[in-house]
Amino acid sequence: MIYPVNFEDKTGFTRIREIVKTYCQYEPGRKVIDELAFANDPDVIEYRISMVEEYRQMIISGTDFPSGQFIDLSYSLSKAAIEGNWIEEEEVAGLRRSLDSVRSIISFFRKDEENRFPSLKVLAKDIKYFPVVTDRINKILNKNGRIKDNATSALQHIKQEIAALQSRISVKLQRLLKNARTHGWADTDTSLAVRNGRTVIPVSATHKRKISGYVHDESSTGKTVYIEPAEIVEANNELRELENEERREIIRILVEFTSFIRPYIPELNLIHVFFANLDSITARARFAMKIRAIKPELKALPYIKWRDAVHPLLLLSFREAGKESEVVPLDIHLDKNNRILLISGPNAGGKSVCLQTAGLLQYMLQCGFLVPVAEGSEFGIFDRLFIDIGDEQSIESDLSTYSSHLINMKFFLKNSDD
């Protein structure tokens, strides 16, 4: 139980989420950060922060983890699941990159004989590499992620016809362009251009009737027109038909491939989920490095024993202002015998920051984040976090600041356990 409803805003955790999301490589990872929620199961919390700590140790040690490039497969896979749909070339290429990354990650963990990263290994245990899918992709895609010219005999034949026709059109156009230059209808440095998908000759507007054909465009000044000569119109039409035929054959290849992978989609979705989680873990690890956060020792009871705890947002703010040395760390120890800490002091003395730091760090940990404390710090696990911090005057509810504090105290007393 968390109270009040704006707990995350009050403690600064909302801002923490936004900062961590900037370390994510793609949207599914950012979505995982948004969905991280407060947990009170010690095993769940231990697993969550252990994965982040293991990745942090990878960064520190310079371990070459093959995370590769995260690809968002969610849209492609949801589209592929529908009979008759197909995924495009770039989506097939993205699937291949994802599978290549999976193969590298599986290989990485198999070689980890010392079991240095047990929690991350558990995260990766359900993902599989599908060589049959990769082999099928490699048969139709080249290394640049485009459909191979010889992906099928039909496509190869169409490609050859297109190349031969383009060559004939080019020879004719070069002859016509040379003739236009010779007669002064076009400038001597003029070259062929493309307008509306058709190859055209740039001709001076005063001589546009000297060449029989279709005007596709003119320059902004109106001094040049772009003409498709009549004698190649038919050849260009034939070329357009061949290009349409080429596209239909490519779609047929993609439809066939999509049908082939459809039975694998549930397992491929696990890869997508894995990469989203891994992206969120790497983001949290990089943020931990930024704020010098660590994985503290956990105790499965309400307990606080912190050394040199700092408010991460205060740390970042002071660092940006060149005043990091002015951040005062906190040592706090609370247990079942010493359950209450009373702080007094002058205005702007740091009382509210101390209070906010306690709520924020405990909440961060139980949401799966490492925390900026010194080695030797111990964190307990709490079922409920209640705060009453700052003024909550409300004209609409006719509440004074003091009345709002009483309402919060009433909630605390009603919902607290032993």
JSON list of N, CA and C in Angstrom, two decimals, residues 90-149:
[
{"chain": "A", "resi": 90, "resn": "GLU", "atom": "N", "xyz": [12.28, -4.47, -44.44]},
{"chain": "A", "resi": 90, "resn": "GLU", "atom": "CA", "xyz": [13.01, -3.93, -43.30]},
{"chain": "A", "resi": 90, "resn": "GLU", "atom": "C", "xyz": [12.62, -4.63, -42.00]},
{"chain": "A", "resi": 91, "resn": "GLU", "atom": "N", "xyz": [11.38, -5.12, -41.93]},
{"chain": "A", "resi": 91, "resn": "GLU", "atom": "CA", "xyz": [10.93, -5.85, -40.74]},
{"chain": "A", "resi": 91, "resn": "GLU", "atom": "C", "xyz": [11.57, -7.24, -40.69]},
{"chain": "A", "resi": 92, "resn": "VAL", "atom": "N", "xyz": [11.71, -7.87, -41.84]},
{"chain": "A", "resi": 92, "resn": "VAL", "atom": "CA", "xyz": [12.40, -9.16, -41.91]},
{"chain": "A", "resi": 92, "resn": "VAL", "atom": "C", "xyz": [13.87, -8.97, -41.51]},
{"chain": "A", "resi": 93, "resn": "ALA", "atom": "N", "xyz": [14.48, -7.88, -41.98]},
{"chain": "A", "resi": 93, "resn": "ALA", "atom": "CA", "xyz": [15.86, -7.59, -41.62]},
{"chain": "A", "resi": 93, "resn": "ALA", "atom": "C", "xyz": [15.99, -7.35, -40.12]},
{"chain": "A", "resi": 94, "resn": "GLY", "atom": "N", "xyz": [15.01, -6.66, -39.52]},
{"chain": "A", "resi": 94, "resn": "GLY", "atom": "CA", "xyz": [15.01, -6.43, -38.08]},
{"chain": "A", "resi": 94, "resn": "GLY", "atom": "C", "xyz": [14.89, -7.73, -37.30]},
{"chain": "A", "resi": 95, "resn": "LEU", "atom": "N", "xyz": [14.07, -8.64, -37.80]},
{"chain": "A", "resi": 95, "resn": "LEU", "atom": "CA", "xyz": [13.92, -9.96, -37.17]},
{"chain": "A", "resi": 95, "resn": "LEU", "atom": "C", "xyz": [15.25, -10.70, -37.22]},
{"chain": "A", "resi": 96, "resn": "ARG", "atom": "N", "xyz": [15.94, -10.61, -38.36]},
{"chain": "A", "resi": 96, "resn": "ARG", "atom": "CA", "xyz": [17.24, -11.29, -38.46]},
{"chain": "A", "resi": 96, "resn": "ARG", "atom": "C", "xyz": [18.25, -10.72, -37.46]},
{"chain": "A", "resi": 97, "resn": "ARG", "atom": "N", "xyz": [18.29, -9.38, -37.33]},
{"chain": "A", "resi": 97, "resn": "ARG", "atom": "CA", "xyz": [19.22, -8.78, -36.37]},
{"chain": "A", "resi": 97, "resn": "ARG", "atom": "C", "xyz": [18.89, -9.22, -34.94]},
{"chain": "A", "resi": 98, "resn": "SER", "atom": "N", "xyz": [17.58, -9.32, -34.63]},
{"chain": "A", "resi": 98, "resn": "SER", "atom": "CA", "xyz": [17.18, -9.76, -33.30]},
{"chain": "A", "resi": 98, "resn": "SER", "atom": "C", "xyz": [17.62, -11.20, -33.04]},
{"chain": "A", "resi": 99, "resn": "LEU", "atom": "N", "xyz": [17.41, -12.05, -34.03]},
{"chain": "A", "resi": 99, "resn": "LEU", "atom": "CA", "xyz": [17.81, -13.46, -33.88]},
{"chain": "A", "resi": 99, "resn": "LEU", "atom": "C", "xyz": [19.32, -13.60, -33.76]},
{"chain": "A", "resi": 100, "resn": "ASP", "atom": "N", "xyz": [20.05, -12.77, -34.51]},
{"chain": "A", "resi": 100, "resn": "ASP", "atom": "CA", "xyz": [21.51, -12.79, -34.40]},
{"chain": "A", "resi": 100, "resn": "ASP", "atom": "C", "xyz": [21.94, -12.38, -32.99]},
{"chain": "A", "resi": 101, "resn": "SER", "atom": "N", "xyz": [21.25, -11.38, -32.41]},
{"chain": "A", "resi": 101, "resn": "SER", "atom": "CA", "xyz": [21.55, -10.95, -31.05]},
{"chain": "A", "resi": 101, "resn": "SER", "atom": "C", "xyz": [21.23, -12.06, -30.05]},
{"chain": "A", "resi": 102, "resn": "VAL", "atom": "N", "xyz": [20.10, -12.75, -30.26]},
{"chain": "A", "resi": 102, "resn": "VAL", "atom": "CA", "xyz": [19.71, -13.86, -29.38]},
{"chain": "A", "resi": 102, "resn": "VAL", "atom": "C", "xyz": [20.78, -14.95, -29.41]},
{"chain": "A", "resi": 103, "resn": "ARG", "atom": "N", "xyz": [21.23, -15.28, -30.61]},
{"chain": "A", "resi": 103, "resn": "ARG", "atom": "CA", "xyz": [22.26, -16.32, -30.74]},
{"chain": "A", "resi": 103, "resn": "ARG", "atom": "C", "xyz": [23.52, -15.92, -29.97]},
{"chain": "A", "resi": 104, "resn": "SER", "atom": "N", "xyz": [23.92, -14.66, -30.08]},
{"chain": "A", "resi": 104, "resn": "SER", "atom": "CA", "xyz": [25.12, -14.19, -29.39]},
{"chain": "A", "resi": 104, "resn": "SER", "atom": "C", "xyz": [24.94, -14.21, -27.87]},
{"chain": "A", "resi": 105, "resn": "ILE", "atom": "N", "xyz": [23.73, -13.82, -27.41]},
{"chain": "A", "resi": 105, "resn": "ILE", "atom": "CA", "xyz": [23.46, -13.79, -25.97]},
{"chain": "A", "resi": 105, "resn": "ILE", "atom": "C", "xyz": [23.44, -15.21, -25.39]},
{"chain": "A", "resi": 106, "resn": "ILE", "atom": "N", "xyz": [22.79, -16.14, -26.10]},
{"chain": "A", "resi": 106, "resn": "ILE", "atom": "CA", "xyz": [22.77, -17.54, -25.64]},
{"chain": "A", "resi": 106, "resn": "ILE", "atom": "C", "xyz": [24.19, -18.08, -25.56]},
{"chain": "A", "resi": 107, "resn": "SER", "atom": "N", "xyz": [24.99, -17.78, -26.57]},
{"chain": "A", "resi": 107, "resn": "SER", "atom": "CA", "xyz": [26.39, -18.22, -26.59]},
{"chain": "A", "resi": 107, "resn": "SER", "atom": "C", "xyz": [27.17, -17.61, -25.43]},
{"chain": "A", "resi": 108, "resn": "PHE", "atom": "N", "xyz": [26.90, -16.32, -25.13]},
{"chain": "A", "resi": 108, "resn": "PHE", "atom": "CA", "xyz": [27.58, -15.63, -24.04]},
{"chain": "A", "resi": 108, "resn": "PHE", "atom": "C", "xyz": [27.32, -16.33, -22.71]},
{"chain": "A", "resi": 109, "resn": "PHE", "atom": "N", "xyz": [26.06, -16.66, -22.43]},
{"chain": "A", "resi": 109, "resn": "PHE", "atom": "CA", "xyz": [25.74, -17.29, -21.15]},
{"chain": "A", "resi": 109, "resn": "PHE", "atom": "C", "xyz": [26.25, -18.73, -21.07]},
{"chain": "A", "resi": 110, "resn": "ARG", "atom": "N", "xyz": [26.29, -19.42, -22.21]},
{"chain": "A", "resi": 110, "resn": "ARG", "atom": "CA", "xyz": [26.83, -20.79, -22.21]},
{"chain": "A", "resi": 110, "resn": "ARG", "atom": "C", "xyz": [28.31, -20.79, -21.86]},
{"chain": "A", "resi": 111, "resn": "LYS", "atom": "N", "xyz": [29.01, -19.72, -22.27]},
{"chain": "A", "resi": 111, "resn": "LYS", "atom": "CA", "xyz": [30.44, -19.64, -21.99]},
{"chain": "A", "resi": 111, "resn": "LYS", "atom": "C", "xyz": [30.73, -19.11, -20.60]},
{"chain": "A", "resi": 112, "resn": "ASP", "atom": "N", "xyz": [29.69, -18.64, -19.89]},
{"chain": "A", "resi": 112, "resn": "ASP", "atom": "CA", "xyz": [29.86, -18.10, -18.54]},
{"chain": "A", "resi": 112, "resn": "ASP", "atom": "C", "xyz": [29.93, -19.25, -17.54]},
{"chain": "A", "resi": 113, "resn": "GLU", "atom": "N", "xyz": [31.03, -19.98, -17.56]},
{"chain": "A", "resi": 113, "resn": "GLU", "atom": "CA", "xyz": [31.18, -21.16, -16.71]},
{"chain": "A", "resi": 113, "resn": "GLU", "atom": "C", "xyz": [31.24, -20.81, -15.23]},
{"chain": "A", "resi": 114, "resn": "GLU", "atom": "N", "xyz": [31.69, -19.59, -14.93]},
{"chain": "A", "resi": 114, "resn": "GLU", "atom": "CA", "xyz": [31.78, -19.16, -13.53]},
{"chain": "A", "resi": 114, "resn": "GLU", "atom": "C", "xyz": [30.43, -18.70, -12.99]},
{"chain": "A", "resi": 115, "resn": "ASN", "atom": "N", "xyz": [29.42, -18.65, -13.85]},
{"chain": "A", "resi": 115, "resn": "ASN", "atom": "CA", "xyz": [28.07, -18.22, -13.46]},
{"chain": "A", "resi": 115, "resn": "ASN", "atom": "C", "xyz": [28.11, -16.86, -12.77]},
{"chain": "A", "resi": 116, "resn": "ARG", "atom": "N", "xyz": [28.77, -15.89, -13.44]},
{"chain": "A", "resi": 116, "resn": "ARG", "atom": "CA", "xyz": [28.91, -14.55, -12.88]},
{"chain": "A", "resi": 116, "resn": "ARG", "atom": "C", "xyz": [27.62, -13.75, -12.93]},
{"chain": "A", "resi": 117, "resn": "PHE", "atom": "N", "xyz": [26.70, -14.15, -13.83]},
{"chain": "A", "resi": 117, "resn": "PHE", "atom": "CA", "xyz": [25.49, -13.36, -14.04]},
{"chain": "A", "resi": 117, "resn": "PHE", "atom": "C", "xyz": [24.25, -14.27, -13.95]},
{"chain": "A", "resi": 118, "resn": "PRO", "atom": "N", "xyz": [24.01, -14.87, -12.78]},
{"chain": "A", "resi": 118, "resn": "PRO", "atom": "CA", "xyz": [22.93, -15.85, -12.64]},
{"chain": "A", "resi": 118, "resn": "PRO", "atom": "C", "xyz": [21.54, -15.29, -12.88]},
{"chain": "A", "resi": 119, "resn": "SER", "atom": "N", "xyz": [21.29, -14.07, -12.42]},
{"chain": "A", "resi": 119, "resn": "SER", "atom": "CA", "xyz": [19.94, -13.50, -12.57]},
{"chain": "A", "resi": 119, "resn": "SER", "atom": "C", "xyz": [19.63, -13.17, -14.03]},
{"chain": "A", "resi": 120, "resn": "LEU", "atom": "N", "xyz": [20.60, -12.61, -14.74]},
{"chain": "A", "resi": 120, "resn": "LEU", "atom": "CA", "xyz": [20.40, -12.32, -16.16]},
{"chain": "A", "resi": 120, "resn": "LEU", "atom": "C", "xyz": [20.26, -13.62, -16.95]},
{"chain": "A", "resi": 121, "resn": "LYS", "atom": "N", "xyz": [20.96, -14.65, -16.50]},
{"chain": "A", "resi": 121, "resn": "LYS", "atom": "CA", "xyz": [20.86, -15.95, -17.17]},
{"chain": "A", "resi": 121, "resn": "LYS", "atom": "C", "xyz": [19.44, -16.51, -17.01]},
{"chain": "A", "resi": 122, "resn": "VAL", "atom": "N", "xyz": [18.84, -16.30, -15.85]},
{"chain": "A", "resi": 122, "resn": "VAL", "atom": "CA", "xyz": [17.45, -16.73, -15.62]},
{"chain": "A", "resi": 122, "resn": "VAL", "atom": "C", "xyz": [16.51, -15.96, -16.54]},
{"chain": "A", "resi": 123, "resn": "LEU", "atom": "N", "xyz": [16.77, -14.64, -16.69]},
{"chain": "A", "resi": 123, "resn": "LEU", "atom": "CA", "xyz": [15.94, -13.82, -17.58]},
{"chain": "A", "resi": 123, "resn": "LEU", "atom": "C", "xyz": [15.96, -14.35, -19.01]},
{"chain": "A", "resi": 124, "resn": "ALA", "atom": "N", "xyz": [17.13, -14.86, -19.42]},
{"chain": "A", "resi": 124, "resn": "ALA", "atom": "CA", "xyz": [17.30, -15.29, -20.81]},
{"chain": "A", "resi": 124, "resn": "ALA", "atom": "C", "xyz": [16.94, -16.76, -21.05]},
{"chain": "A", "resi": 125, "resn": "LYS", "atom": "N", "xyz": [16.52, -17.46, -20.00]},
{"chain": "A", "resi": 125, "resn": "LYS", "atom": "CA", "xyz": [16.36, -18.91, -20.13]},
{"chain": "A", "resi": 125, "resn": "LYS", "atom": "C", "xyz": [15.25, -19.33, -21.09]},
{"chain": "A", "resi": 126, "resn": "ASP", "atom": "N", "xyz": [14.23, -18.47, -21.28]},
{"chain": "A", "resi": 126, "resn": "ASP", "atom": "CA", "xyz": [13.10, -18.85, -22.13]},
{"chain": "A", "resi": 126, "resn": "ASP", "atom": "C", "xyz": [13.26, -18.44, -23.59]},
{"chain": "A", "resi": 127, "resn": "ILE", "atom": "N", "xyz": [14.29, -17.65, -23.90]},
{"chain": "A", "resi": 127, "resn": "ILE", "atom": "CA", "xyz": [14.44, -17.24, -25.30]},
{"chain": "A", "resi": 127, "resn": "ILE", "atom": "C", "xyz": [15.18, -18.33, -26.08]},
{"chain": "A", "resi": 128, "resn": "LYS", "atom": "N", "xyz": [14.81, -18.44, -27.33]},
{"chain": "A", "resi": 128, "resn": "LYS", "atom": "CA", "xyz": [15.39, -19.47, -28.20]},
{"chain": "A", "resi": 128, "resn": "LYS", "atom": "C", "xyz": [15.88, -18.84, -29.50]},
{"chain": "A", "resi": 129, "resn": "TYR", "atom": "N", "xyz": [16.91, -19.47, -30.05]},
{"chain": "A", "resi": 129, "resn": "TYR", "atom": "CA", "xyz": [17.39, -19.07, -31.36]},
{"chain": "A", "resi": 129, "resn": "TYR", "atom": "C", "xyz": [16.84, -20.06, -32.38]},
{"chain": "A", "resi": 130, "resn": "PHE", "atom": "N", "xyz": [16.31, -19.54, -33.47]},
{"chain": "A", "resi": 130, "resn": "PHE", "atom": "CA", "xyz": [15.69, -20.38, -34.49]},
{"chain": "A", "resi": 130, "resn": "PHE", "atom": "C", "xyz": [16.51, -20.35, -35.77]},
{"chain": "A", "resi": 131, "resn": "PRO", "atom": "N", "xyz": [17.50, -21.25, -35.89]},
{"chain": "A", "resi": 131, "resn": "PRO", "atom": "CA", "xyz": [18.35, -21.25, -37.10]},
{"chain": "A", "resi": 131, "resn": "PRO", "atom": "C", "xyz": [17.54, -21.47, -38.37]},
{"chain": "A", "resi": 132, "resn": "VAL", "atom": "N", "xyz": [16.42, -22.22, -38.26]},
{"chain": "A", "resi": 132, "resn": "VAL", "atom": "CA", "xyz": [15.61, -22.47, -39.46]},
{"chain": "A", "resi": 132, "resn": "VAL", "atom": "C", "xyz": [15.00, -21.16, -39.97]},
{"chain": "A", "resi": 133, "resn": "VAL", "atom": "N", "xyz": [14.65, -20.27, -39.05]},
{"chain": "A", "resi": 133, "resn": "VAL", "atom": "CA", "xyz": [14.10, -18.97, -39.46]},
{"chain": "A", "resi": 133, "resn": "VAL", "atom": "C", "xyz": [15.20, -18.10, -40.08]},
{"chain": "A", "resi": 134, "resn": "THR", "atom": "N", "xyz": [16.36, -18.08, -39.42]},
{"chain": "A", "resi": 134, "resn": "THR", "atom": "CA", "xyz": [17.48, -17.29, -39.96]},
{"chain": "A", "resi": 134, "resn": "THR", "atom": "C", "xyz": [17.90, -17.80, -41.33]},
{"chain": "A", "resi": 135, "resn": "ASP", "atom": "N", "xyz": [17.96, -19.12, -41.49]},
{"chain": "A", "resi": 135, "resn": "ASP", "atom": "CA", "xyz": [18.32, -19.69, -42.79]},
{"chain": "A", "resi": 135, "resn": "ASP", "atom": "C", "xyz": [17.32, -19.28, -43.86]},
{"chain": "A", "resi": 136, "resn": "ARG", "atom": "N", "xyz": [16.05, -19.29, -43.49]},
{"chain": "A", "resi": 136, "resn": "ARG", "atom": "CA", "xyz": [15.02, -18.90, -44.46]},
{"chain": "A", "resi": 136, "resn": "ARG", "atom": "C", "xyz": [15.17, -17.41, -44.84]},
{"chain": "A", "resi": 137, "resn": "ILE", "atom": "N", "xyz": [15.48, -16.58, -43.84]},
{"chain": "A", "resi": 137, "resn": "ILE", "atom": "CA", "xyz": [15.69, -15.15, -44.12]},
{"chain": "A", "resi": 137, "resn": "ILE", "atom": "C", "xyz": [16.88, -14.96, -45.05]},
{"chain": "A", "resi": 138, "resn": "ASN", "atom": "N", "xyz": [17.97, -15.68, -44.77]},
{"chain": "A", "resi": 138, "resn": "ASN", "atom": "CA", "xyz": [19.19, -15.52, -45.57]},
{"chain": "A", "resi": 138, "resn": "ASN", "atom": "C", "xyz": [19.00, -15.97, -47.02]},
{"chain": "A", "resi": 139, "resn": "LYS", "atom": "N", "xyz": [18.00, -16.81, -47.25]},
{"chain": "A", "resi": 139, "resn": "LYS", "atom": "CA", "xyz": [17.73, -17.24, -48.63]},
{"chain": "A", "resi": 139, "resn": "LYS", "atom": "C", "xyz": [17.05, -16.15, -49.44]},
{"chain": "A", "resi": 140, "resn": "ILE", "atom": "N", "xyz": [16.34, -15.25, -48.76]},
{"chain": "A", "resi": 140, "resn": "ILE", "atom": "CA", "xyz": [15.59, -14.22, -49.50]},
{"chain": "A", "resi": 140, "resn": "ILE", "atom": "C", "xyz": [16.16, -12.81, -49.33]},
{"chain": "A", "resi": 141, "resn": "LEU", "atom": "N", "xyz": [16.97, -12.57, -48.28]},
{"chain": "A", "resi": 141, "resn": "LEU", "atom": "CA", "xyz": [17.51, -11.23, -48.05]},
{"chain": "A", "resi": 141, "resn": "LEU", "atom": "C", "xyz": [19.02, -11.22, -48.26]},
{"chain": "A", "resi": 142, "resn": "ASN", "atom": "N", "xyz": [19.52, -10.12, -48.84]},
{"chain": "A", "resi": 142, "resn": "ASN", "atom": "CA", "xyz": [20.96, -9.96, -48.93]},
{"chain": "A", "resi": 142, "resn": "ASN", "atom": "C", "xyz": [21.48, -9.33, -47.64]},
{"chain": "A", "resi": 143, "resn": "LYS", "atom": "N", "xyz": [22.80, -9.09, -47.57]},
{"chain": "A", "resi": 143, "resn": "LYS", "atom": "CA", "xyz": [23.39, -8.58, -46.33]},
{"chain": "A", "resi": 143, "resn": "LYS", "atom": "C", "xyz": [22.94, -7.16, -46.01]},
{"chain": "A", "resi": 144, "resn": "ASN", "atom": "N", "xyz": [22.42, -6.45, -47.02]},
{"chain": "A", "resi": 144, "resn": "ASN", "atom": "CA", "xyz": [21.94, -5.09, -46.81]},
{"chain": "A", "resi": 144, "resn": "ASN", "atom": "C", "xyz": [20.45, -5.04, -46.43]},
{"chain": "A", "resi": 145, "resn": "GLY", "atom": "N", "xyz": [19.84, -6.21, -46.26]},
{"chain": "A", "resi": 145, "resn": "GLY", "atom": "CA", "xyz": [18.45, -6.26, -45.85]},
{"chain": "A", "resi": 145, "resn": "GLY", "atom": "C", "xyz": [17.45, -6.06, -46.98]},
{"chain": "A", "resi": 146, "resn": "ARG", "atom": "N", "xyz": [17.88, -6.26, -48.20]},
{"chain": "A", "resi": 146, "resn": "ARG", "atom": "CA", "xyz": [16.98, -6.15, -49.35]},
{"chain": "A", "resi": 146, "resn": "ARG", "atom": "C", "xyz": [16.74, -7.53, -49.94]},
{"chain": "A", "resi": 147, "resn": "ILE", "atom": "N", "xyz": [15.57, -7.69, -50.60]},
{"chain": "A", "resi": 147, "resn": "ILE", "atom": "CA", "xyz": [15.26, -8.97, -51.23]},
{"chain": "A", "resi": 147, "resn": "ILE", "atom": "C", "xyz": [16.31, -9.27, -52.30]},
{"chain": "A", "resi": 148, "resn": "LYS", "atom": "N", "xyz": [16.86, -10.47, -52.27]},
{"chain": "A", "resi": 148, "resn": "LYS", "atom": "CA", "xyz": [17.87, -10.86, -53.26]},
{"chain": "A", "resi": 148, "resn": "LYS", "atom": "C", "xyz": [17.27, -10.91, -54.67]},
{"chain": "A", "resi": 149, "resn": "ASP", "atom": "N", "xyz": [18.07, -10.53, -55.66]},
{"chain": "A", "resi": 149, "resn": "ASP", "atom": "CA", "xyz": [17.61, -10.58, -57.05]},
{"chain": "A", "resi": 149, "resn": "ASP", "atom": "C", "xyz": [17.23, -11.99, -57.45]}
]
